[in-house]
Amino acid sequence: MKRIFSGVQPSGDLHLGNYLGAIRRFVDLQADNDCIYCVVDLHAITVWQDPAELRQRTREVTAGYLAAGIDPKKSIIFNQSQVAAHAELAWVFNCVTRLGWLNRMTQFKDKAGKNREKASSGLYVYPNLMAADILVYKGTHVPVGEDQKQHLELTRDIAQKFNNDFGVEYFPIVEPLIQGAAPRVMSLRDGTKKMSSSDPSDAARINMTDDADAVAKKVRRATSDAELLPDPSVIGPDGQFTAEFRQSRPEAANLLTIFAALSGQTLADTVGAFEGKGFADFKKEMTDVAVAALGPMGAEMKRMVEDPSHVDSVLRDGAERARALADPILAEVYDIVGFLRP
Ligand code: TYM
């Protein structure tokens, strides 16, 4: 059996990118795997979070997991700060990772921006904590969106270096699972930018809790281009849009990809259905598809956050089960490293 681990930060509204790139796939993987899904609050504070909002968002992400269909009896759902072993293993990895490796991380460069001196040191060692999240359970497979690929390569390097340094075959070399219909959902305002909770414009993303009116408005205002929708010749042999099409018409490629992913159709079926039509017709149908897919989930999330007793008990129970798995692994790592525990 594979051991699946993944996480989502409670640092902004959950959006369609989180859902299609990650959370929806978490649900599918539960069927025949051992799954651990974390709300990574330690990662969230690498940039400033208002404490009351952080608590609220932690519940919101948990509610998103549950509303999407993750079963807390089968899978473990918990928030990271409740399991101390994550931070403890991260310290060991701070001493394994080389500065040169961290200096190559593009997410740090993006998030720190021009004023790097002002970024927190937590933001810099963020990938070490992410490696610890996964490896403290000896996770083998990690479902994520495409933006996390470089971090998972670093996780593999850390595991390999730890094993080499100590002459053990201890940590598995994790496999990223970057698949599904939409591993990279782009902004509704600019098809060359990732859909992100840190985008200052809320119109750039569809949030999981947006109501039908908000979805309709955002889809209507989504940037498109002046051409008609394409014919299926823009789909490559892998069933995805050709790189040429994505480059020349990024917004059309993004909207059609989202439509196909939400409706459960193949890209070829979606493109076939709208061939030669204008964006106005397409956007009406896209609104219907998005509202049908997200509406019930958003309502369920709001209900669970309003009365958080269920969410809180899921997190309490999940943390207990997570600690039972992580603590013995951390103890073995401490032995390997040579920490005396008389
Ligand atoms: P985060 O919180 O930014 O995003 C959560 C998940 O959503 C995916 N995602 C997207 N997928 C497709 N299109 C998009 N526009 C989009 N935006 C976000 C992300 O790829 C991610 O899978 N570092 C991680 C959290 C993390 C983690 C881990 C993940 C911490 N520890 C261990 C896996 C394993 C992050 O910031 O994700």
CSV table of C-alpha atoms and ligand atoms in Angstrom, one decimal:
chain,number,residue,atom,x,y,z
A,1,MET,CA,0.0,0.0,0.0
A,2,LYS,CA,1.2,3.5,-0.8
A,3,ARG,CA,1.4,6.0,2.1
A,4,ILE,CA,0.0,9.3,0.8
A,5,PHE,CA,0.8,12.6,2.5
A,6,SER,CA,-0.2,16.0,1.4
A,7,GLY,CA,-1.0,19.4,2.9
A,8,VAL,CA,-2.7,22.8,2.3
A,9,GLN,CA,-1.8,26.1,3.9
A,10,PRO,CA,-4.5,27.9,5.9
A,11,SER,CA,-3.4,31.2,4.6
A,12,GLY,CA,-6.1,32.4,2.2
A,13,ASP,CA,-9.4,31.4,0.6
A,14,LEU,CA,-9.4,27.9,-0.8
A,15,HIS,CA,-9.8,28.2,-4.5
A,16,LEU,CA,-10.4,26.2,-7.6
A,17,GLY,CA,-6.6,25.6,-8.1
A,18,ASN,CA,-6.4,24.0,-4.6
A,19,TYR,CA,-9.5,21.9,-5.4
A,20,LEU,CA,-8.6,20.6,-8.8
A,21,GLY,CA,-4.8,20.4,-8.4
A,22,ALA,CA,-4.9,18.8,-4.9
A,23,ILE,CA,-8.0,18.3,-2.7
A,24,ARG,CA,-10.2,16.5,-5.3
A,25,ARG,CA,-7.4,14.1,-5.9
A,26,PHE,CA,-6.9,13.5,-2.2
A,27,VAL,CA,-10.5,12.2,-2.2
A,28,ASP,CA,-9.9,9.8,-5.0
A,29,LEU,CA,-6.7,8.4,-3.5
A,30,GLN,CA,-8.4,7.3,-0.3
A,31,ALA,CA,-10.0,4.3,-1.9
A,32,ASP,CA,-6.9,2.1,-1.9
A,33,ASN,CA,-4.2,3.9,0.0
A,34,ASP,CA,-3.2,4.9,3.5
A,35,CYS,CA,-3.7,8.7,3.4
A,36,ILE,CA,-2.7,11.5,5.7
A,37,TYR,CA,-3.9,15.0,5.0
A,38,CYS,CA,-2.6,18.0,6.9
A,39,VAL,CA,-3.5,21.6,7.4
A,40,VAL,CA,-0.1,23.1,7.4
A,41,ASP,CA,-0.4,26.0,9.9
A,42,LEU,CA,3.4,26.0,10.7
A,43,HIS,CA,4.0,26.8,7.0
A,44,ALA,CA,1.3,29.5,7.0
A,45,ILE,CA,3.2,31.6,9.6
A,46,THR,CA,6.3,31.9,7.4
A,47,VAL,CA,4.4,35.0,6.3
A,48,TRP,CA,2.4,37.1,8.7
A,49,GLN,CA,-1.0,35.7,9.8
A,50,ASP,CA,-3.4,37.4,12.1
A,51,PRO,CA,-3.9,34.9,14.9
A,52,ALA,CA,-7.7,34.9,15.0
A,53,GLU,CA,-7.8,34.6,11.2
A,54,LEU,CA,-5.3,31.7,11.3
A,55,ARG,CA,-7.6,29.7,13.6
A,56,GLN,CA,-10.6,30.5,11.3
A,57,ARG,CA,-8.7,29.5,8.2
A,58,THR,CA,-7.5,26.3,9.8
A,59,ARG,CA,-11.1,25.3,10.3
A,60,GLU,CA,-12.0,26.4,6.8
A,61,VAL,CA,-9.4,24.2,5.1
A,62,THR,CA,-10.4,21.3,7.3
A,63,ALA,CA,-14.1,21.9,6.4
A,64,GLY,CA,-12.9,22.0,2.7
A,65,TYR,CA,-11.3,18.6,3.1
A,66,LEU,CA,-14.5,17.2,4.7
A,67,ALA,CA,-16.9,18.8,2.3
A,68,ALA,CA,-14.9,17.6,-0.7
A,69,GLY,CA,-15.4,14.0,0.5
A,70,ILE,CA,-12.3,13.1,2.6
A,71,ASP,CA,-13.5,10.5,5.1
A,72,PRO,CA,-11.9,11.3,8.5
A,73,LYS,CA,-12.5,7.7,9.7
A,74,LYS,CA,-10.4,6.3,6.8
A,75,SER,CA,-7.9,9.1,6.3
A,76,ILE,CA,-6.1,11.1,8.9
A,77,ILE,CA,-6.9,14.8,8.9
A,78,PHE,CA,-5.1,17.1,11.4
A,79,ASN,CA,-3.3,20.5,11.7
A,80,GLN,CA,0.5,20.4,11.7
A,81,SER,CA,1.2,22.4,14.9
A,82,GLN,CA,-0.5,19.7,16.9
A,83,VAL,CA,2.2,17.1,16.0
A,84,ALA,CA,5.5,18.3,17.3
A,85,ALA,CA,7.5,15.7,15.4
A,86,HIS,CA,7.1,17.8,12.2
A,87,ALA,CA,9.1,20.7,13.6
A,88,GLU,CA,11.6,18.4,15.3
A,89,LEU,CA,12.4,16.5,12.2
A,90,ALA,CA,12.5,19.8,10.3
A,91,TRP,CA,15.4,20.9,12.6
A,92,VAL,CA,17.4,17.7,11.7
A,93,PHE,CA,16.7,18.5,8.0
A,94,ASN,CA,17.9,22.1,8.5
A,95,CYS,CA,21.2,20.5,9.2
A,96,VAL,CA,21.1,18.1,6.2
A,97,THR,CA,20.0,20.6,3.5
A,98,ARG,CA,22.7,22.6,1.9
A,99,LEU,CA,22.3,26.4,1.5
A,100,GLY,CA,22.9,26.1,-2.2
A,101,TRP,CA,19.8,23.8,-2.5
A,102,LEU,CA,17.6,26.4,-0.8
A,103,ASN,CA,19.0,29.2,-2.9
A,104,ARG,CA,17.6,27.6,-6.0
A,105,MET,CA,14.0,27.5,-4.7
A,106,THR,CA,11.9,29.7,-7.0
A,107,GLN,CA,9.0,29.9,-4.6
A,108,PHE,CA,11.2,31.6,-2.0
A,109,LYS,CA,12.3,34.1,-4.6
A,110,ASP,CA,8.7,34.8,-5.7
A,111,LYS,CA,7.4,35.1,-2.1
A,112,ALA,CA,10.3,37.1,-0.7
A,113,GLY,CA,10.1,39.5,-3.6
A,114,LYS,CA,12.7,42.2,-4.0
A,115,ASN,CA,13.2,42.9,-0.4
A,116,ARG,CA,14.8,39.6,0.5
A,117,GLU,CA,16.4,40.9,3.7
A,118,LYS,CA,12.9,41.4,5.2
A,119,ALA,CA,11.7,37.8,4.5
A,120,SER,CA,11.4,35.5,7.6
A,121,SER,CA,14.1,32.8,8.0
A,122,GLY,CA,11.1,30.4,8.2
A,123,LEU,CA,10.2,31.2,4.6
A,124,TYR,CA,13.7,30.3,3.6
A,125,VAL,CA,13.8,26.9,5.3
A,126,TYR,CA,10.1,26.2,4.4
A,127,PRO,CA,11.0,23.3,2.1
A,128,ASN,CA,12.9,21.5,4.9
A,129,LEU,CA,9.7,21.5,7.0
A,130,MET,CA,7.8,20.3,4.0
A,131,ALA,CA,10.2,17.4,3.6
A,132,ALA,CA,9.8,16.7,7.3
A,133,ASP,CA,6.0,16.6,7.0
A,134,ILE,CA,6.2,13.8,4.4
A,135,LEU,CA,9.1,11.9,5.8
A,136,VAL,CA,8.0,11.8,9.4
A,137,TYR,CA,5.4,9.3,8.2
A,138,LYS,CA,7.8,7.7,5.6
A,139,GLY,CA,5.3,9.0,3.0
A,140,THR,CA,5.9,7.5,-0.4
A,141,HIS,CA,3.5,9.4,-2.7
A,142,VAL,CA,2.5,13.1,-2.6
A,143,PRO,CA,-0.4,14.5,-4.6
A,144,VAL,CA,0.2,18.2,-5.4
A,145,GLY,CA,-0.3,20.8,-8.1
A,146,GLU,CA,2.6,21.5,-10.4
A,147,ASP,CA,3.8,24.5,-8.4
A,148,GLN,CA,5.1,22.1,-5.7
A,149,LYS,CA,7.3,20.1,-8.0
A,150,GLN,CA,10.6,21.7,-7.1
A,151,HIS,CA,9.9,21.3,-3.4
A,152,LEU,CA,9.3,17.6,-3.8
A,153,GLU,CA,12.6,17.3,-5.7
A,154,LEU,CA,14.3,18.8,-2.7
A,155,THR,CA,12.5,16.3,-0.5
A,156,ARG,CA,14.0,13.5,-2.5
A,157,ASP,CA,17.5,15.1,-2.2
A,158,ILE,CA,17.1,15.5,1.5
A,159,ALA,CA,16.1,11.8,2.0
A,160,GLN,CA,18.9,10.7,-0.2
A,161,LYS,CA,21.5,12.8,1.6
A,162,PHE,CA,20.3,11.7,5.0
A,163,ASN,CA,20.5,8.0,4.0
A,164,ASN,CA,24.0,8.5,2.5
A,165,ASP,CA,25.4,10.5,5.4
A,166,PHE,CA,24.3,8.0,8.0
A,167,GLY,CA,24.8,4.9,5.8
A,168,VAL,CA,21.2,3.7,6.2
A,169,GLU,CA,18.3,3.0,3.8
A,170,TYR,CA,15.9,4.8,6.1
A,171,PHE,CA,13.8,7.3,4.2
A,172,PRO,CA,11.9,6.4,1.1
A,173,ILE,CA,12.4,8.5,-2.0
A,174,VAL,CA,9.0,10.1,-2.5
A,175,GLU,CA,7.1,10.1,-5.8
A,176,PRO,CA,5.3,13.3,-6.7
A,177,LEU,CA,1.8,12.7,-8.0
A,178,ILE,CA,1.2,15.7,-10.3
A,179,GLN,CA,-1.6,14.5,-12.4
A,180,GLY,CA,-5.3,14.9,-12.9
A,181,ALA,CA,-7.2,17.1,-15.4
A,182,ALA,CA,-5.8,20.4,-14.0
A,183,PRO,CA,-2.5,20.3,-12.2
A,184,ARG,CA,-2.0,24.0,-13.0
A,185,VAL,CA,-5.0,26.2,-12.9
A,186,MET,CA,-4.3,29.8,-14.0
A,187,SER,CA,-5.7,33.1,-12.9
A,188,LEU,CA,-9.0,34.2,-14.4
A,189,ARG,CA,-7.6,37.6,-15.1
A,190,ASP,CA,-4.3,36.6,-16.7
A,191,GLY,CA,-3.8,33.2,-18.2
A,192,THR,CA,-0.1,33.3,-17.8
A,193,LYS,CA,-0.2,33.6,-14.0
A,194,LYS,CA,-1.1,30.8,-11.5
A,195,MET,CA,-4.5,31.1,-9.7
A,196,SER,CA,-3.4,32.0,-6.2
A,197,SER,CA,-4.9,33.0,-2.8
A,198,SER,CA,-2.2,35.7,-2.6
A,199,ASP,CA,-3.4,37.4,-5.8
A,200,PRO,CA,-4.7,40.8,-4.6
A,201,SER,CA,-7.6,40.6,-7.0
A,202,ASP,CA,-10.4,38.3,-5.8
A,203,ALA,CA,-11.7,38.3,-9.3
A,204,ALA,CA,-8.7,36.3,-10.4
A,205,ARG,CA,-9.9,33.1,-8.6
A,206,ILE,CA,-13.0,31.2,-7.9
A,207,ASN,CA,-13.2,30.4,-4.2
A,208,MET,CA,-14.6,27.1,-2.9
A,209,THR,CA,-17.1,29.1,-0.9
A,210,ASP,CA,-18.2,31.6,-3.6
A,211,ASP,CA,-22.0,31.6,-4.1
A,212,ALA,CA,-23.6,31.3,-7.5
A,213,ASP,CA,-23.8,35.0,-8.1
A,214,ALA,CA,-20.1,35.5,-7.3
A,215,VAL,CA,-19.1,32.6,-9.6
A,216,ALA,CA,-21.3,34.0,-12.4
A,217,LYS,CA,-19.7,37.4,-12.1
A,218,LYS,CA,-16.2,36.1,-12.0
A,219,VAL,CA,-16.7,33.8,-15.0
A,220,ARG,CA,-18.4,36.6,-17.0
A,221,ARG,CA,-15.5,39.0,-16.2
A,222,ALA,CA,-12.8,36.4,-16.9
A,223,THR,CA,-10.3,37.5,-19.5
A,224,SER,CA,-10.8,35.8,-22.8
A,225,ASP,CA,-9.6,36.7,-26.3
A,226,ALA,CA,-11.3,37.9,-29.5
A,227,GLU,CA,-11.3,34.6,-31.4
A,228,LEU,CA,-13.8,31.8,-31.5
A,229,LEU,CA,-13.2,28.6,-29.5
A,230,PRO,CA,-10.8,26.2,-31.2
A,231,ASP,CA,-11.2,22.9,-33.0
A,232,PRO,CA,-9.7,19.7,-31.5
A,233,SER,CA,-6.5,20.0,-33.6
A,234,VAL,CA,-5.1,22.0,-30.6
A,235,ILE,CA,-5.1,18.9,-28.5
A,236,GLY,CA,-1.9,16.8,-28.5
A,237,PRO,CA,-1.5,13.0,-28.4
A,238,ASP,CA,-1.4,13.2,-24.6
A,239,GLY,CA,-4.9,14.5,-24.5
A,240,GLN,CA,-3.8,17.9,-23.3
A,241,PHE,CA,-3.5,21.2,-25.1
A,242,THR,CA,-0.4,21.6,-27.2
A,243,ALA,CA,2.3,24.0,-25.8
A,244,GLU,CA,1.8,26.2,-28.8
A,245,PHE,CA,-2.0,26.6,-28.1
A,246,ARG,CA,-1.3,27.3,-24.4
A,247,GLN,CA,1.2,30.0,-25.3
A,248,SER,CA,-0.8,31.7,-28.0
A,249,ARG,CA,-4.2,31.5,-26.2
A,250,PRO,CA,-3.5,31.0,-22.5
A,251,GLU,CA,-6.9,32.2,-21.3
A,252,ALA,CA,-8.9,30.0,-23.7
A,253,ALA,CA,-6.7,27.0,-22.8
A,254,ASN,CA,-7.3,27.7,-19.0
A,255,LEU,CA,-11.0,28.2,-19.2
A,256,LEU,CA,-11.5,25.1,-21.4
A,257,THR,CA,-9.3,23.0,-19.0
A,258,ILE,CA,-11.3,24.2,-16.0
A,259,PHE,CA,-14.6,23.4,-17.8
A,260,ALA,CA,-13.4,19.8,-18.7
A,261,ALA,CA,-12.1,19.2,-15.2
A,262,LEU,CA,-15.2,20.4,-13.4
A,263,SER,CA,-17.6,18.6,-15.8
A,264,GLY,CA,-15.7,15.3,-15.7
A,265,GLN,CA,-15.4,15.4,-19.5
A,266,THR,CA,-12.2,14.8,-21.5
A,267,LEU,CA,-10.7,17.9,-23.0
A,268,ALA,CA,-11.5,16.5,-26.4
A,269,ASP,CA,-15.2,16.3,-25.6
A,270,THR,CA,-15.2,19.8,-24.2
A,271,VAL,CA,-13.4,21.3,-27.1
A,272,GLY,CA,-15.6,19.4,-29.5
A,273,ALA,CA,-18.7,20.7,-27.9
A,274,PHE,CA,-17.7,24.4,-28.2
A,275,GLU,CA,-15.8,24.3,-31.5
A,276,GLY,CA,-16.4,27.5,-33.4
A,277,LYS,CA,-18.6,29.1,-30.7
A,278,GLY,CA,-18.0,32.4,-28.9
A,279,PHE,CA,-17.0,32.9,-25.3
A,280,ALA,CA,-20.4,34.3,-24.3
A,281,ASP,CA,-22.1,31.0,-24.8
A,282,PHE,CA,-19.3,29.1,-23.3
A,283,LYS,CA,-19.1,31.2,-20.2
A,284,LYS,CA,-22.8,30.7,-19.5
A,285,GLU,CA,-22.3,26.9,-19.5
A,286,MET,CA,-19.1,27.2,-17.5
A,287,THR,CA,-20.9,29.1,-14.8
A,288,ASP,CA,-23.5,26.3,-14.6
A,289,VAL,CA,-20.8,23.6,-14.4
A,290,ALA,CA,-18.9,25.5,-11.7
A,291,VAL,CA,-21.9,26.2,-9.6
A,292,ALA,CA,-23.0,22.6,-9.8
A,293,ALA,CA,-19.6,21.3,-8.8
A,294,LEU,CA,-18.8,23.9,-6.0
A,295,GLY,CA,-22.2,25.1,-4.7
A,296,PRO,CA,-23.1,22.2,-2.4
A,297,MET,CA,-19.5,21.9,-1.2
A,298,GLY,CA,-19.2,25.6,-0.4
A,299,ALA,CA,-22.5,25.5,1.5
A,300,GLU,CA,-21.4,22.5,3.5
A,301,MET,CA,-18.1,24.3,4.3
A,302,LYS,CA,-19.8,27.4,5.6
A,303,ARG,CA,-22.1,25.3,7.8
A,304,MET,CA,-19.2,23.4,9.3
A,305,VAL,CA,-17.2,26.5,10.0
A,306,GLU,CA,-20.2,28.2,11.7
A,307,ASP,CA,-20.5,25.4,14.2
A,308,PRO,CA,-16.9,24.1,14.3
A,309,SER,CA,-17.5,21.3,16.8
A,310,HIS,CA,-17.3,18.5,14.2
A,311,VAL,CA,-14.2,20.1,12.5
A,312,ASP,CA,-12.5,20.4,15.9
A,313,SER,CA,-13.1,16.9,16.9
A,314,VAL,CA,-11.8,15.6,13.5
A,315,LEU,CA,-8.6,17.6,14.1
A,316,ARG,CA,-8.2,16.3,17.7
A,317,ASP,CA,-8.7,12.7,16.7
A,318,GLY,CA,-6.5,13.1,13.6
A,319,ALA,CA,-3.6,14.6,15.6
A,320,GLU,CA,-3.7,11.7,18.0
A,321,ARG,CA,-3.5,9.2,15.2
A,322,ALA,CA,-0.8,11.2,13.4
A,323,ARG,CA,1.3,11.4,16.6
A,324,ALA,CA,1.1,7.6,17.0
A,325,LEU,CA,2.7,7.2,13.6
A,326,ALA,CA,5.2,10.0,13.7
A,327,ASP,CA,6.7,9.7,17.2
A,328,PRO,CA,8.3,6.3,16.7
A,329,ILE,CA,9.8,7.4,13.4
A,330,LEU,CA,11.2,10.5,15.0
A,331,ALA,CA,12.7,8.4,17.8
A,332,GLU,CA,14.4,6.1,15.2
A,333,VAL,CA,15.8,9.2,13.5
A,334,TYR,CA,17.1,10.5,16.8
A,335,ASP,CA,18.9,7.2,17.3
A,336,ILE,CA,20.4,7.2,13.8
A,337,VAL,CA,21.6,10.8,14.3
A,338,GLY,CA,23.2,9.9,17.7
A,339,PHE,CA,21.1,11.8,20.2
A,340,LEU,CA,21.5,10.3,23.6
A,341,ARG,CA,18.2,9.5,25.3
A,342,PRO,CA,19.3,7.9,28.6
B,1,TYM,P1,-0.6,25.5,-1.0
B,1,TYM,O1,-1.3,25.7,0.3
B,1,TYM,O2,-0.1,26.7,-1.7
B,1,TYM,O3,-1.6,24.7,-2.0
B,1,TYM,C1,-2.2,23.5,-1.7
B,1,TYM,C2,-2.3,22.6,-2.9
B,1,TYM,O4,-3.0,23.2,-4.0
B,1,TYM,C3,-2.2,23.2,-5.1
B,1,TYM,N1,-2.4,24.4,-5.9
B,1,TYM,C4,-2.7,24.4,-7.2
B,1,TYM,N2,-2.9,23.4,-8.1
B,1,TYM,C5,-3.2,23.7,-9.4
B,1,TYM,N3,-3.4,25.0,-9.8
B,1,TYM,C6,-3.2,26.0,-8.9
B,1,TYM,N4,-3.3,27.3,-9.4
B,1,TYM,C7,-2.9,25.7,-7.6
B,1,TYM,N5,-2.6,26.5,-6.5
B,1,TYM,C8,-2.3,25.7,-5.5
B,1,TYM,C9,-0.7,23.1,-4.6
B,1,TYM,O5,0.1,22.6,-5.6
B,1,TYM,C10,-0.9,22.2,-3.4
B,1,TYM,O6,-0.9,20.9,-3.8
B,1,TYM,N6,3.9,23.8,0.3
B,1,TYM,C11,2.5,23.4,0.1
B,1,TYM,C12,1.9,22.8,1.3
B,1,TYM,C13,2.6,21.7,2.0
B,1,TYM,C14,2.7,20.4,1.5
B,1,TYM,C15,3.5,19.7,2.4
B,1,TYM,C16,2.2,19.7,0.3
B,1,TYM,C17,3.3,21.7,3.1
B,1,TYM,N7,3.8,20.5,3.4
B,1,TYM,C18,3.8,18.3,2.2
B,1,TYM,C19,2.6,18.4,0.1
B,1,TYM,C20,3.3,17.7,1.1
B,1,TYM,C21,1.7,24.6,-0.3
B,1,TYM,O7,2.1,25.7,-0.1
B,1,TYM,O8,0.5,24.4,-0.9
